[in-house]
Short mmCIF file of C-alpha atoms in Angstrom, two decimals:
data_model
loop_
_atom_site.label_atom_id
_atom_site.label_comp_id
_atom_site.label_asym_id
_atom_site.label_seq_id
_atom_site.Cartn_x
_atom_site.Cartn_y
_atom_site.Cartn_z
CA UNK A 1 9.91 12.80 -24.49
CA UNK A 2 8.35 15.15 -22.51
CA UNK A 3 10.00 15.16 -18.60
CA UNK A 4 7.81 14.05 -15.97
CA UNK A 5 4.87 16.03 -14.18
CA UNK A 6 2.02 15.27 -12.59
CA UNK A 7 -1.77 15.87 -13.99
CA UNK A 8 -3.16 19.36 -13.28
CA UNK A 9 -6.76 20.23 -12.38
CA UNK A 10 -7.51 21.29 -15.34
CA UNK A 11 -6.76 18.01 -17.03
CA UNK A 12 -8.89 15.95 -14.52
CA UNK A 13 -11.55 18.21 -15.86
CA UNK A 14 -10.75 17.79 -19.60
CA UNK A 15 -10.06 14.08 -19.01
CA UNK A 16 -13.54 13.62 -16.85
CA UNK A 17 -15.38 15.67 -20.04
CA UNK A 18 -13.80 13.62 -22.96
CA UNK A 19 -14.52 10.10 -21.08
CA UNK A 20 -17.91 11.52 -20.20
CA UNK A 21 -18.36 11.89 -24.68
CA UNK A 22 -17.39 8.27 -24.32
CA UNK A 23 -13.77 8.65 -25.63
CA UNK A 24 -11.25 5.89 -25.09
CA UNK A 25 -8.25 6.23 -23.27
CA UNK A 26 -6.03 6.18 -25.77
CA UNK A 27 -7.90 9.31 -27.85
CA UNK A 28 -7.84 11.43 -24.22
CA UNK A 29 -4.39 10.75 -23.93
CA UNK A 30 -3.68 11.71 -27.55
CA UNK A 31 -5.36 14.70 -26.85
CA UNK A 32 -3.56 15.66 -23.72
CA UNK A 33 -0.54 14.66 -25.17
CA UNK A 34 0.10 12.29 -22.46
CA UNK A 35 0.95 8.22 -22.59
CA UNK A 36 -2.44 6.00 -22.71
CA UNK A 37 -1.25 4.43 -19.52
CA UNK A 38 -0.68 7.51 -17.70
CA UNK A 39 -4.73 8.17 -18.40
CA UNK A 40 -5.52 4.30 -17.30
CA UNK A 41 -3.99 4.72 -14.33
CA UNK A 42 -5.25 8.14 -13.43
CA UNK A 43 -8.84 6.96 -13.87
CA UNK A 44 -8.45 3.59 -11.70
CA UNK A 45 -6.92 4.91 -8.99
CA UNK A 46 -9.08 8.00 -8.05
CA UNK A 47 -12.73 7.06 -9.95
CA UNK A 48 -15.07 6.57 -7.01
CA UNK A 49 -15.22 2.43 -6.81
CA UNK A 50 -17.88 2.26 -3.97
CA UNK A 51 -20.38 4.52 -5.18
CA UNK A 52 -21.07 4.52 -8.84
CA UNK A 53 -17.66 4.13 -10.17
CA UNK A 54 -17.38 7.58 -12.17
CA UNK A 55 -14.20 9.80 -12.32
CA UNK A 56 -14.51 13.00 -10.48
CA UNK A 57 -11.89 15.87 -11.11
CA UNK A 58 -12.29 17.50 -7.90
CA UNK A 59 -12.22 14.42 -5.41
CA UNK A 60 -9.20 13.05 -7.78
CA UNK A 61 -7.55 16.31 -7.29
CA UNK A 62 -8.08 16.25 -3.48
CA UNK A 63 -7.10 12.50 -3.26
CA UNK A 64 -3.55 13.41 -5.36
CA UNK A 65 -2.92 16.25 -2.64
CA UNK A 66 -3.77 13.67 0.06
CA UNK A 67 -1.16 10.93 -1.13
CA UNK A 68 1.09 13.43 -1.41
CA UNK A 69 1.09 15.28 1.99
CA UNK A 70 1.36 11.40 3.44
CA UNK A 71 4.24 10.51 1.37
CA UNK A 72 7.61 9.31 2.92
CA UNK A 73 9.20 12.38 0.60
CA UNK A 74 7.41 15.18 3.12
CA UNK A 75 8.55 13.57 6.15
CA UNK A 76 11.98 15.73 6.86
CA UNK A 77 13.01 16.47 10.12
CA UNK A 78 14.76 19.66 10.35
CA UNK A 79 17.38 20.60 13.16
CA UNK A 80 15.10 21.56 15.67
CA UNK A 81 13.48 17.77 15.61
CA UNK A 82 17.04 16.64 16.14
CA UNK A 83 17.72 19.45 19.56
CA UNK A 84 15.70 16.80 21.68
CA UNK A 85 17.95 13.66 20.04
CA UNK A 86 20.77 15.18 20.63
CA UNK A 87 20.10 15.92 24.61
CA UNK A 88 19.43 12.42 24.60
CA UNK A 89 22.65 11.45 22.52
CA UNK A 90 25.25 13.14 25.08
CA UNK A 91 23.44 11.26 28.05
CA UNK A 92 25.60 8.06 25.99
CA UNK A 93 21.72 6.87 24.42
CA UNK A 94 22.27 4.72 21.25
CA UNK A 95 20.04 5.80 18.58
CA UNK A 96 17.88 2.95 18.80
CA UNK A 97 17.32 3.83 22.48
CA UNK A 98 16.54 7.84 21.25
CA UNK A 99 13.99 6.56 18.48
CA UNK A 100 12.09 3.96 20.59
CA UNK A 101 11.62 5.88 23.52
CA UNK A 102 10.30 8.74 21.73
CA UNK A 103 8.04 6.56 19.81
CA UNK A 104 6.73 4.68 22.71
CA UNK A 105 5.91 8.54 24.04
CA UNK A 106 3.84 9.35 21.13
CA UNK A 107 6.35 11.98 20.06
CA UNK A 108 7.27 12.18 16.11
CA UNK A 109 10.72 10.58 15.56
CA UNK A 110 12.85 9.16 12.92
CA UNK A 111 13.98 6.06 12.80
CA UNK A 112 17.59 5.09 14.56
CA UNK A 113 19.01 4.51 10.69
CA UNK A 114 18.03 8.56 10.43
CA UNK A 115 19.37 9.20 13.26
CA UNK A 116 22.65 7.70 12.78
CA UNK A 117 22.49 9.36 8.96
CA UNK A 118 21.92 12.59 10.76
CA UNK A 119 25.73 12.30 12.87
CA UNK A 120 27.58 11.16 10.37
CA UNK A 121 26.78 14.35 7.86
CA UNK A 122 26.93 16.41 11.22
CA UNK A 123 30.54 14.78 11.69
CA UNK A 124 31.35 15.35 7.65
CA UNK A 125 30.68 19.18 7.86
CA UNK A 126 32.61 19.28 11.31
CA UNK A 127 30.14 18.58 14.10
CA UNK A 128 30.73 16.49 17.12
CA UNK A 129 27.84 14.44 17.95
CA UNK A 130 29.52 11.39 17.10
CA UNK A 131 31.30 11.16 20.06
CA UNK A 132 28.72 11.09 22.35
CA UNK A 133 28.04 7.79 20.37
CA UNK A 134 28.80 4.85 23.19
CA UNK A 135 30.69 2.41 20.91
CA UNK A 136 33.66 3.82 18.29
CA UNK A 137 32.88 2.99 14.56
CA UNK A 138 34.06 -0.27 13.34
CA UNK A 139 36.88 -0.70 11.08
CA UNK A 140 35.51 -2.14 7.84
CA UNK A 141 37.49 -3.87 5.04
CA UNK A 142 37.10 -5.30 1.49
CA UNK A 143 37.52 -8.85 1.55
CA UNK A 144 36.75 -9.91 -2.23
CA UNK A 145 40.40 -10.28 -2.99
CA UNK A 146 41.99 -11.62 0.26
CA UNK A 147 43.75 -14.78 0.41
CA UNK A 148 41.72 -16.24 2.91
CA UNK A 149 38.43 -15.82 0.55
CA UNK A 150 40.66 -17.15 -2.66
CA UNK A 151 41.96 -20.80 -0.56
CA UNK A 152 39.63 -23.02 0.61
#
């Protein structure tokens, strides 16, 4: 099996020719060497449902670039989008308080679980931001085997 990769332009284009002949989806995927469902899918989510209902390559291809520049994957905040958390972090703000007043000021800002992701691999590789955290980290333990869980 072939690994993974998105449709290129130049597919659209075959695939948009080949249905346009009036060839199922099964025969355009055999001839793109690509699963029948792959094909299916490709043509229901980007043929143009509110006008006429065909498949156009070049408004597929520019609704695949849009989904992708708004996916969660492109949404990385580097170290500069953290210099402004941290100012906030050593005046003893949680990281709830950093995220939601940033949101509430229209600011981009990731979410408090981010933000606490973001100290604890700055602590792992040495840093010191999580002291400026206001409450120490609580102790956790396993309690599957205990003998408390075991007796009624």
């Amino acid at each position: 099996m072939n690994k993974y990769a998105q449709l290129t332009q130049d597919e659209r284009v075959l695939m948009s020719y080949l249905r346009w002949q009036g060839l199922s989806y099964a025969k355009i995927a055999e001839q793109l060497g690509r699963h029948r469902s792959t094909i299916y899918r490709e043509f229901k989510r980007n043929s143009c449902h509110h006008i006429d209902g065909a498949y156009r390559p070049s408004k597929a291809q520019r609704r695949t670039r849009a989904r992708r520049s708004r996916s969660r994957r492109n949404a990385q905040f580097t170290s500069a989008d953290f210099a402004l958390i941290c100012q906030y972090l050593k005046q003893k703000w949680s990281p709830e308080q950093v995220s939601g007043y940033l949101r509430r000021q229209g600011l981009r800002t990731p979410s408090y679980e981010t933000i606490y992701r973001y100290i604890w691999n700055d602590k792992f590789y040495g840093g010191e931001m999580y002291k400026y955290l206001r409450q120490s980290i609580k102790k956790r333990r396993k309690r599957h085997n205990s003998v408390s869980a075991i007796t009624p």
